Amino acid sequence: MEEILNYEKLREIIADKKLFLLYILSPSCSVCKADFPKIKEIAERENIKSYKIDATKVKKAVGQLSLFSVPAVLLFYEKKEIHRQARIIDFEELKFRIEQIKLIKL
């Protein structure tokens, strides 16, 4: 999972990538650390490009995305955010949303 280090890079990714997963975390968040491997595994299994943002380092991105808690996972498709979960991540719901996108892409 590639780390995004500034807001400009995030904007480039949104503009260039058709489908990707974005995980926002904080280094002091134990839930973020526990959820990270699960999110990474889902992205790898579903063959979706994934990125992560440290909320303490890229505050502009956090503000522009209107994030108020971590961890957060956002699914983007065709330059639009189509799914968001924050604080409590429902991994089954995330998998379901990814499957929906895969059906649309066919």
mmCIF file of C-alpha atoms in Angstrom:
data_model
loop_
_atom_site.group_PDB
_atom_site.id
_atom_site.type_symbol
_atom_site.label_atom_id
_atom_site.label_comp_id
_atom_site.label_asym_id
_atom_site.label_seq_id
_atom_site.Cartn_x
_atom_site.Cartn_y
_atom_site.Cartn_z
ATOM 1 C CA MET A 1 0.000 0.000 0.000
ATOM 2 C CA GLU A 2 1.588 3.228 -1.165
ATOM 3 C CA GLU A 3 1.663 6.197 1.209
ATOM 4 C CA ILE A 4 0.436 9.595 0.036
ATOM 5 C CA LEU A 5 2.587 12.345 1.510
ATOM 6 C CA ASN A 6 0.780 15.492 0.309
ATOM 7 C CA TYR A 7 -2.599 16.709 -0.860
ATOM 8 C CA GLU A 8 -1.409 17.413 -4.410
ATOM 9 C CA LYS A 9 -0.473 13.739 -4.833
ATOM 10 C CA LEU A 10 -3.945 12.733 -3.652
ATOM 11 C CA ARG A 11 -5.519 15.027 -6.241
ATOM 12 C CA GLU A 12 -3.359 13.469 -8.971
ATOM 13 C CA ILE A 13 -4.411 9.968 -7.932
ATOM 14 C CA ILE A 14 -8.093 10.900 -7.909
ATOM 15 C CA ALA A 15 -7.734 12.379 -11.392
ATOM 16 C CA ASP A 16 -5.694 9.488 -12.835
ATOM 17 C CA LYS A 17 -6.960 6.284 -11.240
ATOM 18 C CA LYS A 18 -10.267 4.737 -12.228
ATOM 19 C CA LEU A 19 -10.675 2.667 -9.060
ATOM 20 C CA PHE A 20 -8.745 2.804 -5.790
ATOM 21 C CA LEU A 21 -9.033 2.400 -2.060
ATOM 22 C CA LEU A 22 -7.821 5.049 0.384
ATOM 23 C CA TYR A 23 -7.072 4.275 4.045
ATOM 24 C CA ILE A 24 -6.590 7.148 6.486
ATOM 25 C CA LEU A 25 -4.914 6.406 9.800
ATOM 26 C CA SER A 26 -3.121 7.957 12.722
ATOM 27 C CA PRO A 27 0.053 6.469 14.231
ATOM 28 C CA SER A 28 -1.323 6.770 17.760
ATOM 29 C CA CYS A 29 -4.546 4.905 16.894
ATOM 30 C CA SER A 30 -4.508 1.252 17.953
ATOM 31 C CA VAL A 31 -7.648 0.474 15.928
ATOM 32 C CA CYS A 32 -5.944 1.924 12.831
ATOM 33 C CA LYS A 33 -3.027 -0.437 13.345
ATOM 34 C CA ALA A 34 -5.336 -3.431 13.836
ATOM 35 C CA ASP A 35 -7.476 -2.634 10.775
ATOM 36 C CA PHE A 36 -4.587 -1.846 8.416
ATOM 37 C CA PRO A 37 -3.619 -5.463 7.588
ATOM 38 C CA LYS A 38 -7.262 -6.349 6.930
ATOM 39 C CA ILE A 39 -7.750 -3.415 4.555
ATOM 40 C CA LYS A 40 -4.476 -4.202 2.803
ATOM 41 C CA GLU A 41 -5.472 -7.854 2.404
ATOM 42 C CA ILE A 42 -8.879 -6.930 0.920
ATOM 43 C CA ALA A 43 -7.258 -4.564 -1.583
ATOM 44 C CA GLU A 44 -4.693 -7.181 -2.613
ATOM 45 C CA ARG A 45 -7.244 -9.976 -2.908
ATOM 46 C CA GLU A 46 -9.591 -7.803 -4.960
ATOM 47 C CA ASN A 47 -6.685 -6.485 -7.048
ATOM 48 C CA ILE A 48 -7.488 -2.844 -6.285
ATOM 49 C CA LYS A 49 -4.810 -0.172 -6.103
ATOM 50 C CA SER A 50 -4.646 1.099 -2.536
ATOM 51 C CA TYR A 51 -3.120 4.075 -0.769
ATOM 52 C CA LYS A 52 -2.780 5.245 2.808
ATOM 53 C CA ILE A 53 -2.581 8.668 4.411
ATOM 54 C CA ASP A 54 -1.211 9.489 7.840
ATOM 55 C CA ALA A 55 -3.773 11.997 9.127
ATOM 56 C CA THR A 56 -1.145 13.727 11.274
ATOM 57 C CA LYS A 57 1.125 14.406 8.274
ATOM 58 C CA VAL A 58 -1.321 15.348 5.509
ATOM 59 C CA LYS A 59 -3.807 17.550 7.344
ATOM 60 C CA LYS A 60 -4.933 19.356 4.201
ATOM 61 C CA ALA A 61 -6.116 16.074 2.661
ATOM 62 C CA VAL A 62 -7.957 15.166 5.859
ATOM 63 C CA GLY A 63 -9.710 18.536 5.842
ATOM 64 C CA GLN A 64 -10.550 18.431 2.133
ATOM 65 C CA LEU A 65 -12.004 14.936 2.539
ATOM 66 C CA SER A 66 -14.075 16.113 5.558
ATOM 67 C CA LEU A 67 -12.727 13.408 7.831
ATOM 68 C CA PHE A 68 -13.477 13.721 11.521
ATOM 69 C CA SER A 69 -12.235 10.381 12.832
ATOM 70 C CA VAL A 70 -9.833 7.590 12.004
ATOM 71 C CA PRO A 71 -9.511 4.954 10.809
ATOM 72 C CA ALA A 72 -11.360 5.750 7.618
ATOM 73 C CA VAL A 73 -11.578 3.874 4.363
ATOM 74 C CA LEU A 74 -12.787 5.528 1.157
ATOM 75 C CA LEU A 75 -13.489 3.832 -2.134
ATOM 76 C CA PHE A 76 -13.126 5.962 -5.270
ATOM 77 C CA TYR A 77 -14.478 5.086 -8.712
ATOM 78 C CA GLU A 78 -14.163 7.325 -11.759
ATOM 79 C CA LYS A 79 -12.958 10.351 -9.758
ATOM 80 C CA LYS A 80 -15.789 10.142 -7.217
ATOM 81 C CA GLU A 81 -15.964 8.860 -3.693
ATOM 82 C CA ILE A 82 -18.572 6.125 -3.763
ATOM 83 C CA HIS A 83 -18.167 4.541 -0.339
ATOM 84 C CA ARG A 84 -16.900 5.713 3.054
ATOM 85 C CA GLN A 85 -16.545 4.155 6.457
ATOM 86 C CA ALA A 86 -14.980 5.752 9.508
ATOM 87 C CA ARG A 87 -14.166 4.756 13.067
ATOM 88 C CA ILE A 88 -15.771 1.293 12.879
ATOM 89 C CA ILE A 89 -14.958 -0.488 9.619
ATOM 90 C CA ASP A 90 -17.398 -3.134 8.408
ATOM 91 C CA PHE A 91 -15.143 -5.292 6.261
ATOM 92 C CA GLU A 92 -18.026 -7.304 4.800
ATOM 93 C CA GLU A 93 -19.735 -4.104 3.678
ATOM 94 C CA LEU A 94 -16.490 -2.939 2.084
ATOM 95 C CA LYS A 95 -16.144 -6.229 0.191
ATOM 96 C CA PHE A 96 -19.767 -5.936 -0.948
ATOM 97 C CA ARG A 97 -19.206 -2.422 -2.310
ATOM 98 C CA ILE A 98 -16.109 -3.565 -4.182
ATOM 99 C CA GLU A 99 -18.083 -6.430 -5.731
ATOM 100 C CA GLN A 100 -20.754 -3.948 -6.836
ATOM 101 C CA ILE A 101 -18.121 -1.891 -8.642
ATOM 102 C CA LYS A 102 -16.725 -4.974 -10.309
ATOM 103 C CA LEU A 103 -20.200 -5.779 -11.631
ATOM 104 C CA ILE A 104 -20.576 -2.237 -12.985
ATOM 105 C CA LYS A 105 -17.203 -2.457 -14.727
ATOM 106 C CA LEU A 106 -18.316 -5.542 -16.717
#
